[in-house]
mmCIF file of C-alpha atoms and ligand atoms in Angstrom:
data_model
loop_
_atom_site.group_PDB
_atom_site.id
_atom_site.type_symbol
_atom_site.label_atom_id
_atom_site.label_comp_id
_atom_site.label_asym_id
_atom_site.label_seq_id
_atom_site.Cartn_x
_atom_site.Cartn_y
_atom_site.Cartn_z
ATOM 1 C CA MET D 160 -0.390 130.545 26.208
ATOM 2 C CA ILE D 161 -1.135 128.440 29.296
ATOM 3 C CA ASP D 162 1.147 127.942 32.286
ATOM 4 C CA LEU D 163 -0.147 125.968 35.262
ATOM 5 C CA HIS D 164 2.944 125.925 37.482
ATOM 6 C CA SER D 165 4.399 129.088 38.990
ATOM 7 C CA HIS D 166 5.616 130.459 42.307
ATOM 8 C CA THR D 167 5.414 133.899 43.910
ATOM 9 C CA THR D 168 7.103 135.562 46.886
ATOM 10 C CA ALA D 169 4.400 133.865 48.984
ATOM 11 C CA SER D 170 6.649 130.794 48.739
ATOM 12 C CA ASP D 171 10.044 130.619 47.027
ATOM 13 C CA GLY D 172 9.496 132.714 43.900
ATOM 14 C CA THR D 173 10.959 136.203 43.570
ATOM 15 C CA TYR D 174 8.007 137.907 41.826
ATOM 16 C CA SER D 175 5.242 139.277 44.018
ATOM 17 C CA PRO D 176 1.754 138.076 43.046
ATOM 18 C CA ALA D 177 1.071 141.394 41.276
ATOM 19 C CA GLU D 178 4.424 141.268 39.456
ATOM 20 C CA LEU D 179 3.685 137.713 38.329
ATOM 21 C CA VAL D 180 0.366 138.859 36.871
ATOM 22 C CA ASP D 181 2.257 141.593 34.969
ATOM 23 C CA GLU D 182 4.824 139.052 33.776
ATOM 24 C CA ALA D 183 2.007 136.824 32.477
ATOM 25 C CA GLY D 184 0.815 139.789 30.396
ATOM 26 C CA ARG D 185 4.304 140.413 28.988
ATOM 27 C CA ALA D 186 4.878 136.704 28.275
ATOM 28 C CA GLY D 187 1.535 136.257 26.514
ATOM 29 C CA VAL D 188 0.189 133.831 29.118
ATOM 30 C CA HIS D 189 -3.607 134.103 29.289
ATOM 31 C CA ILE D 190 -4.280 131.243 31.751
ATOM 32 C CA LEU D 191 -1.973 131.135 34.772
ATOM 33 C CA GLY D 192 -1.903 128.578 37.588
ATOM 34 C CA ILE D 193 -0.243 129.805 40.775
ATOM 35 C CA THR D 194 1.111 126.814 42.684
ATOM 36 C CA ASP D 195 3.022 128.131 45.666
ATOM 37 C CA HIS D 196 4.404 125.590 48.130
ATOM 38 C CA ASP D 197 1.876 124.899 50.915
ATOM 39 C CA THR D 198 -0.001 128.211 50.626
ATOM 40 C CA PHE D 199 -2.767 130.002 48.696
ATOM 41 C CA SER D 200 -1.607 133.414 49.833
ATOM 42 C CA GLY D 201 0.023 134.281 46.478
ATOM 43 C CA TYR D 202 -3.069 133.177 44.552
ATOM 44 C CA ASP D 203 -5.334 135.169 46.862
ATOM 45 C CA GLN D 204 -3.236 138.305 46.370
ATOM 46 C CA ALA D 205 -3.038 137.846 42.606
ATOM 47 C CA ARG D 206 -6.807 137.759 42.134
ATOM 48 C CA PRO D 207 -7.532 141.515 42.101
ATOM 49 C CA PRO D 208 -4.734 142.442 39.637
ATOM 50 C CA ALA D 209 -5.581 139.408 37.471
ATOM 51 C CA ARG D 210 -9.200 140.485 37.291
ATOM 52 C CA LEU D 211 -8.124 143.979 36.216
ATOM 53 C CA SER D 212 -5.831 142.701 33.498
ATOM 54 C CA GLY D 213 -8.181 140.000 32.203
ATOM 55 C CA LEU D 214 -5.847 137.140 33.131
ATOM 56 C CA GLU D 215 -7.561 133.836 33.940
ATOM 57 C CA LEU D 216 -6.087 132.562 37.214
ATOM 58 C CA VAL D 217 -6.183 128.907 38.231
ATOM 59 C CA CYS D 218 -6.086 128.239 41.953
ATOM 60 C CA GLY D 219 -3.300 125.782 42.699
ATOM 61 C CA ILE D 220 -0.876 124.549 45.306
ATOM 62 C CA GLU D 221 2.283 122.410 45.388
ATOM 63 C CA LEU D 222 2.588 120.032 48.329
ATOM 64 C CA SER D 223 5.666 118.143 49.512
ATOM 65 C CA THR D 224 4.552 114.621 50.356
ATOM 66 C CA LYS D 225 6.177 111.365 51.378
ATOM 67 C CA LEU D 226 6.067 108.401 49.025
ATOM 68 C CA HIS D 227 8.034 105.244 49.781
ATOM 69 C CA GLY D 228 10.336 107.235 52.070
ATOM 70 C CA HIS D 229 11.118 110.012 49.572
ATOM 71 C CA SER D 230 9.810 113.513 49.113
ATOM 72 C CA VAL D 231 7.475 113.763 46.110
ATOM 73 C CA HIS D 232 5.762 116.951 44.943
ATOM 74 C CA LEU D 233 2.057 116.904 44.295
ATOM 75 C CA LEU D 234 0.083 119.669 42.584
ATOM 76 C CA GLY D 235 -3.502 120.443 43.516
ATOM 77 C CA TYR D 236 -5.771 122.406 41.175
ATOM 78 C CA PHE D 237 -9.047 123.742 42.428
ATOM 79 C CA LEU D 238 -11.300 124.715 39.580
ATOM 80 C CA GLU D 239 -14.077 125.468 42.103
ATOM 81 C CA ASP D 240 -12.250 127.496 44.705
ATOM 82 C CA ASP D 241 -15.315 127.979 46.909
ATOM 83 C CA LYS D 242 -14.898 124.418 48.283
ATOM 84 C CA LEU D 243 -11.561 125.096 49.936
ATOM 85 C CA SER D 244 -12.221 125.960 53.567
ATOM 86 C CA GLY D 245 -11.357 122.494 54.952
ATOM 87 C CA PHE D 246 -8.247 122.296 52.826
ATOM 88 C CA ARG D 247 -7.124 125.766 53.876
ATOM 89 C CA SER D 248 -7.205 124.725 57.514
ATOM 90 C CA TRP D 249 -5.364 121.451 56.787
ATOM 91 C CA ILE D 250 -2.428 123.298 55.189
ATOM 92 C CA LEU D 251 -1.895 125.322 58.379
ATOM 93 C CA ASP D 252 -0.434 122.082 59.807
ATOM 94 C CA LEU D 253 1.968 121.817 56.877
ATOM 95 C CA GLN D 254 3.114 125.387 57.426
ATOM 96 C CA ALA D 255 3.695 124.647 61.119
ATOM 97 C CA SER D 256 5.776 121.576 60.266
ATOM 98 C CA ARG D 257 7.968 123.672 57.965
ATOM 99 C CA ARG D 258 8.549 126.288 60.691
ATOM 100 C CA GLU D 259 9.436 123.579 63.184
ATOM 101 C CA ARG D 260 11.836 122.000 60.644
ATOM 102 C CA ASN D 261 13.492 125.380 60.031
ATOM 103 C CA ILE D 262 14.447 125.638 63.711
ATOM 104 C CA ARG D 263 16.167 122.232 63.530
ATOM 105 C CA LEU D 264 17.745 123.095 60.176
ATOM 106 C CA VAL D 265 19.398 126.202 61.658
ATOM 107 C CA ALA D 266 20.735 124.115 64.555
ATOM 108 C CA ARG D 267 22.107 121.516 62.152
ATOM 109 C CA LEU D 268 23.777 124.063 59.869
ATOM 110 C CA ARG D 269 25.320 125.830 62.888
ATOM 111 C CA GLU D 270 26.617 122.448 64.062
ATOM 112 C CA LEU D 271 28.319 122.165 60.684
ATOM 113 C CA GLY D 272 30.066 125.457 61.347
ATOM 114 C CA LEU D 273 27.855 127.828 59.363
ATOM 115 C CA ASP D 274 27.202 131.077 61.193
ATOM 116 C CA ILE D 275 23.546 131.663 60.348
ATOM 117 C CA THR D 276 20.373 132.439 62.280
ATOM 118 C CA LEU D 277 16.673 131.716 61.802
ATOM 119 C CA GLU D 278 16.029 135.464 61.668
ATOM 120 C CA GLU D 279 18.384 135.800 58.693
ATOM 121 C CA ALA D 280 16.600 133.026 56.804
ATOM 122 C CA GLN D 281 13.202 134.463 57.655
ATOM 123 C CA ALA D 282 14.293 137.885 56.445
ATOM 124 C CA ARG D 283 14.530 136.246 53.001
ATOM 125 C CA GLY D 284 11.536 133.923 53.127
ATOM 126 C CA GLY D 285 9.011 135.551 55.419
ATOM 127 C CA GLU D 286 6.145 133.339 56.499
ATOM 128 C CA MET D 287 6.992 130.564 54.073
ATOM 129 C CA THR D 288 10.718 130.331 54.659
ATOM 130 C CA GLY D 289 12.052 127.145 53.111
ATOM 131 C CA ARG D 290 15.282 125.570 51.968
ATOM 132 C CA PRO D 291 15.604 127.806 48.875
ATOM 133 C CA HIS D 292 15.821 130.806 51.219
ATOM 134 C CA PHE D 293 18.509 129.065 53.277
ATOM 135 C CA ALA D 294 20.311 128.411 49.993
ATOM 136 C CA ARG D 295 20.250 132.144 49.151
ATOM 137 C CA LEU D 296 21.493 132.976 52.641
ATOM 138 C CA LEU D 297 24.449 130.578 52.299
ATOM 139 C CA VAL D 298 25.344 132.206 48.972
ATOM 140 C CA GLU D 299 25.140 135.706 50.437
ATOM 141 C CA LYS D 300 27.341 134.685 53.367
ATOM 142 C CA GLY D 301 29.907 133.260 50.965
ATOM 143 C CA TYR D 302 29.717 129.659 52.195
ATOM 144 C CA VAL D 303 28.790 128.442 48.692
ATOM 145 C CA SER D 304 28.908 130.055 45.282
ATOM 146 C CA SER D 305 25.390 129.197 44.074
ATOM 147 C CA PRO D 306 22.033 128.070 45.436
ATOM 148 C CA GLN D 307 22.563 124.750 43.657
ATOM 149 C CA GLN D 308 25.839 124.242 45.509
ATOM 150 C CA ALA D 309 24.016 125.019 48.760
ATOM 151 C CA PHE D 310 21.584 122.195 47.992
ATOM 152 C CA ASP D 311 24.258 119.790 46.846
ATOM 153 C CA GLU D 312 26.473 120.321 49.890
ATOM 154 C CA TYR D 313 24.001 121.056 52.654
ATOM 155 C CA LEU D 314 20.284 121.034 51.904
ATOM 156 C CA ASP D 315 19.420 118.200 49.536
ATOM 157 C CA GLU D 316 17.831 115.040 50.944
ATOM 158 C CA SER D 317 21.201 113.308 50.469
ATOM 159 C CA ALA D 318 23.364 116.158 51.854
ATOM 160 C CA LYS D 319 24.948 116.523 55.260
ATOM 161 C CA GLY D 320 22.761 119.378 56.526
ATOM 162 C CA TYR D 321 19.454 117.743 55.669
ATOM 163 C CA VAL D 322 16.908 117.426 58.443
ATOM 164 C CA THR D 323 13.630 115.631 57.930
ATOM 165 C CA ARG D 324 10.309 117.358 57.984
ATOM 166 C CA ARG D 325 6.935 115.914 58.863
ATOM 167 C CA GLU D 326 5.330 115.587 55.443
ATOM 168 C CA PRO D 327 1.912 114.178 54.696
ATOM 169 C CA ASP D 328 1.752 110.839 53.027
ATOM 170 C CA PHE D 329 1.224 111.050 49.248
ATOM 171 C CA ALA D 330 -2.153 109.277 49.465
ATOM 172 C CA GLU D 331 -3.297 111.440 52.379
ATOM 173 C CA ALA D 332 -2.464 114.621 50.451
ATOM 174 C CA ILE D 333 -4.422 113.338 47.450
ATOM 175 C CA ARG D 334 -7.372 112.628 49.705
ATOM 176 C CA HIS D 335 -7.368 116.211 50.971
ATOM 177 C CA ILE D 336 -7.161 117.589 47.426
ATOM 178 C CA ARG D 337 -10.006 115.358 46.255
ATOM 179 C CA ASP D 338 -12.138 116.215 49.305
ATOM 180 C CA ALA D 339 -11.823 119.856 48.221
ATOM 181 C CA HIS D 340 -13.024 118.847 44.711
ATOM 182 C CA GLY D 341 -9.515 119.410 43.388
ATOM 183 C CA ILE D 342 -7.431 117.665 40.747
ATOM 184 C CA ALA D 343 -4.264 115.977 42.032
ATOM 185 C CA SER D 344 -1.357 115.972 39.570
ATOM 186 C CA LEU D 345 2.074 114.413 40.007
ATOM 187 C CA ALA D 346 4.553 117.317 39.717
ATOM 188 C CA HIS D 347 7.661 117.061 37.481
ATOM 189 C CA PRO D 348 7.714 113.222 37.333
ATOM 190 C CA VAL D 349 11.291 113.386 36.035
ATOM 191 C CA ARG D 350 12.396 113.993 39.629
ATOM 192 C CA LEU D 351 10.890 110.736 40.914
ATOM 193 C CA ARG D 352 13.467 108.357 42.300
ATOM 194 C CA GLU D 353 11.377 105.391 41.221
ATOM 195 C CA ASP D 354 10.211 104.174 37.840
ATOM 196 C CA LEU D 355 6.937 105.938 37.130
ATOM 197 C CA ALA D 356 5.520 103.164 34.958
ATOM 198 C CA ALA D 357 6.062 100.686 37.785
ATOM 199 C CA ILE D 358 4.350 102.718 40.483
ATOM 200 C CA LEU D 359 1.569 104.364 38.448
ATOM 201 C CA PRO D 360 -1.046 101.706 39.260
ATOM 202 C CA GLU D 361 -0.471 102.381 42.948
ATOM 203 C CA LEU D 362 -0.580 106.175 42.479
ATOM 204 C CA ARG D 363 -3.768 105.886 40.497
ATOM 205 C CA ALA D 364 -5.330 103.667 43.165
ATOM 206 C CA ALA D 365 -4.465 106.399 45.690
ATOM 207 C CA GLY D 366 -6.648 108.759 43.642
ATOM 208 C CA LEU D 367 -4.130 110.569 41.445
ATOM 209 C CA ASN D 368 -5.955 112.370 38.617
ATOM 210 C CA ALA D 369 -3.165 113.679 36.430
ATOM 211 C CA ILE D 370 0.515 113.799 35.517
ATOM 212 C CA GLU D 371 2.482 116.981 34.862
ATOM 213 C CA ALA D 372 3.728 115.778 31.491
ATOM 214 C CA TYR D 373 4.799 119.260 30.367
ATOM 215 C CA HIS D 374 7.523 120.806 32.559
ATOM 216 C CA SER D 375 10.679 122.865 31.976
ATOM 217 C CA ASP D 376 12.853 119.993 33.229
ATOM 218 C CA HIS D 377 11.443 117.464 30.741
ATOM 219 C CA SER D 378 13.122 116.583 27.465
ATOM 220 C CA PRO D 379 10.827 116.045 24.463
ATOM 221 C CA ALA D 380 11.280 112.281 24.887
ATOM 222 C CA GLN D 381 10.339 112.450 28.558
ATOM 223 C CA THR D 382 7.240 114.524 27.774
ATOM 224 C CA GLU D 383 6.250 111.923 25.175
ATOM 225 C CA LEU D 384 6.721 109.131 27.695
ATOM 226 C CA TYR D 385 4.583 110.885 30.331
ATOM 227 C CA LEU D 386 1.851 111.623 27.776
ATOM 228 C CA ARG D 387 1.827 107.979 26.785
ATOM 229 C CA LEU D 388 1.684 106.779 30.389
ATOM 230 C CA ALA D 389 -1.133 109.226 31.156
ATOM 231 C CA ALA D 390 -3.124 107.934 28.181
ATOM 232 C CA GLN D 391 -2.464 104.306 29.120
ATOM 233 C CA HIS D 392 -3.634 104.824 32.682
ATOM 234 C CA ARG D 393 -6.462 107.199 31.728
ATOM 235 C CA LEU D 394 -4.978 110.091 33.649
ATOM 236 C CA LEU D 395 -5.324 113.771 32.797
ATOM 237 C CA VAL D 396 -2.333 115.870 31.815
ATOM 238 C CA THR D 397 -1.126 119.149 33.320
ATOM 239 C CA GLY D 398 1.826 121.341 32.492
ATOM 240 C CA GLY D 399 3.730 124.413 33.524
ATOM 241 C CA SER D 400 7.095 126.120 33.593
ATOM 242 C CA ASP D 401 7.663 126.018 37.391
ATOM 243 C CA PHE D 402 8.588 129.698 37.139
ATOM 244 C CA HIS D 403 10.427 130.994 40.245
ATOM 245 C CA GLY D 404 11.627 134.360 38.854
ATOM 246 C CA ALA D 405 15.239 135.234 39.642
ATOM 247 C CA ALA D 406 15.537 132.134 41.854
ATOM 248 C CA LYS D 407 15.679 130.101 38.609
ATOM 249 C CA PRO D 408 16.495 132.767 36.013
ATOM 250 C CA GLU D 409 16.854 130.342 33.111
ATOM 251 C CA ILE D 410 13.147 129.437 33.287
ATOM 252 C CA ARG D 411 10.635 131.774 31.618
ATOM 253 C CA LEU D 412 6.947 131.963 32.307
ATOM 254 C CA GLY D 413 4.931 130.115 29.656
ATOM 255 C CA THR D 414 7.883 128.955 27.564
ATOM 256 C CA GLY D 415 10.162 127.234 30.086
ATOM 257 C CA ARG D 416 13.864 126.706 29.533
ATOM 258 C CA GLY D 417 15.018 128.171 26.234
ATOM 259 C CA GLY D 418 11.510 127.783 24.828
ATOM 260 C CA ASN D 419 11.317 124.037 25.503
ATOM 261 C CA LEU D 420 7.774 124.208 26.818
ATOM 262 C CA LEU D 421 4.740 124.104 24.582
ATOM 263 C CA ILE D 422 1.540 123.508 26.455
ATOM 264 C CA PRO D 423 -1.445 122.704 24.238
ATOM 265 C CA GLU D 424 -4.193 125.296 24.203
ATOM 266 C CA ASP D 425 -6.935 122.744 24.959
ATOM 267 C CA LEU D 426 -5.338 121.585 28.229
ATOM 268 C CA MET D 427 -7.759 123.531 30.446
ATOM 269 C CA GLU D 428 -10.824 122.298 28.581
ATOM 270 C CA ARG D 429 -9.673 118.723 29.102
ATOM 271 C CA LEU D 430 -9.103 119.351 32.806
ATOM 272 C CA ARG D 431 -12.524 120.939 33.138
ATOM 273 C CA ALA D 432 -14.156 118.026 31.325
ATOM 274 C CA GLY D 433 -12.409 115.706 33.851
HETATM 275 P P1 LIG A 867 11.336 122.988 51.531
HETATM 276 O O1 LIG A 867 9.894 122.884 51.150
HETATM 277 O O2 LIG A 867 11.635 124.144 52.416
HETATM 278 O O3 LIG A 867 11.875 121.696 52.065
HETATM 279 O O4 LIG A 867 12.135 123.307 50.161
HETATM 280 C C1 LIG A 867 11.846 122.542 49.039
HETATM 281 C C2 LIG A 867 12.201 123.309 47.786
HETATM 282 O O5 LIG A 867 13.608 123.347 47.659
HETATM 283 C C3 LIG A 867 11.733 122.583 46.536
HETATM 284 O O6 LIG A 867 10.436 122.986 46.181
HETATM 285 C C4 LIG A 867 12.713 123.019 45.497
HETATM 286 O O7 LIG A 867 12.338 124.263 44.930
HETATM 287 C C5 LIG A 867 13.976 123.211 46.295
HETATM 288 N N1 LIG A 867 14.863 122.032 46.215
HETATM 289 C C6 LIG A 867 14.778 120.856 46.874
HETATM 290 N N2 LIG A 867 15.807 120.024 46.588
HETATM 291 C C7 LIG A 867 16.582 120.705 45.704
HETATM 292 C C8 LIG A 867 17.806 120.388 45.027
HETATM 293 N N3 LIG A 867 18.444 119.227 45.212
HETATM 294 N N4 LIG A 867 18.312 121.328 44.195
HETATM 295 C C9 LIG A 867 17.687 122.522 44.016
HETATM 296 N N5 LIG A 867 16.532 122.864 44.622
HETATM 297 C C10 LIG A 867 15.981 121.978 45.457
HETATM 298 FE FE1 LIG A 868 10.037 125.775 44.605
HETATM 299 FE FE1 LIG A 869 8.293 121.082 42.760
HETATM 300 ZN ZN1 LIG A 870 7.094 124.192 41.719
#
């Protein structure tokens, strides 16, 4: 089985890199892409245990970018991970912008009457503390009953606690991925706020290589639509569960939500062939 979208404790997943490698073994995943938000730290740490267990790791990353005023997730896959030094220094800026946002997010949430501190959030998220860790904190403090409610009431782009974050432009992020010889894939297109068919020519002109047609949040009809659009626009196809461990317990590595994910075995060969 192949799964090209997963998160570790290096971002907002709950499995450490080594635990994720073990989980891949249990789940029957033999090619695993680690795509933590804005960091390669989980991938780097997973390499030694993956080598020991014979798991093929794909170096990946998930970036939050701005497209037409909205946040859009972009996946980068680096099949030659020796070309990454420039990219690794670029993402330090992204990490700094998240830290700076977190300071303002704490201030905003306190303004709304929530008694929380940056230290408490960081105790849950470490170096890559993000909104999912704030969501867990709000649950633990009893302000909401689930992480989803935390997003709906406070943290989502449309919610009252939302504060903006400096995010790279979609096209700029693609440029950085391509400069590092990577493949840029549009993550979970179902979450786009715009019609994909309408904006695909623009995304392709910006250098997009692929669409994540297979994803745990996609219905069979949506997957079919994204496969068709990819073929029409001569884009590659990627796929993955978006496994976050206990942070999204209904999603399983390799098989998605209730087994709704079935990623074709020749996906990697097609990506390698470009
Ligand atoms: P951050 O990068 O810190 O802004 O957090 C972004 C992460 O929060 C995303 O990668 C998602 O995992 C999660 N997220 C964002 N919006 C929502 C939402 N409305 N509901 C649930 N999770 C969300
Ligand atoms: Fe996430
Ligand atoms: Fe995402
Ligand atoms: Zn993800």
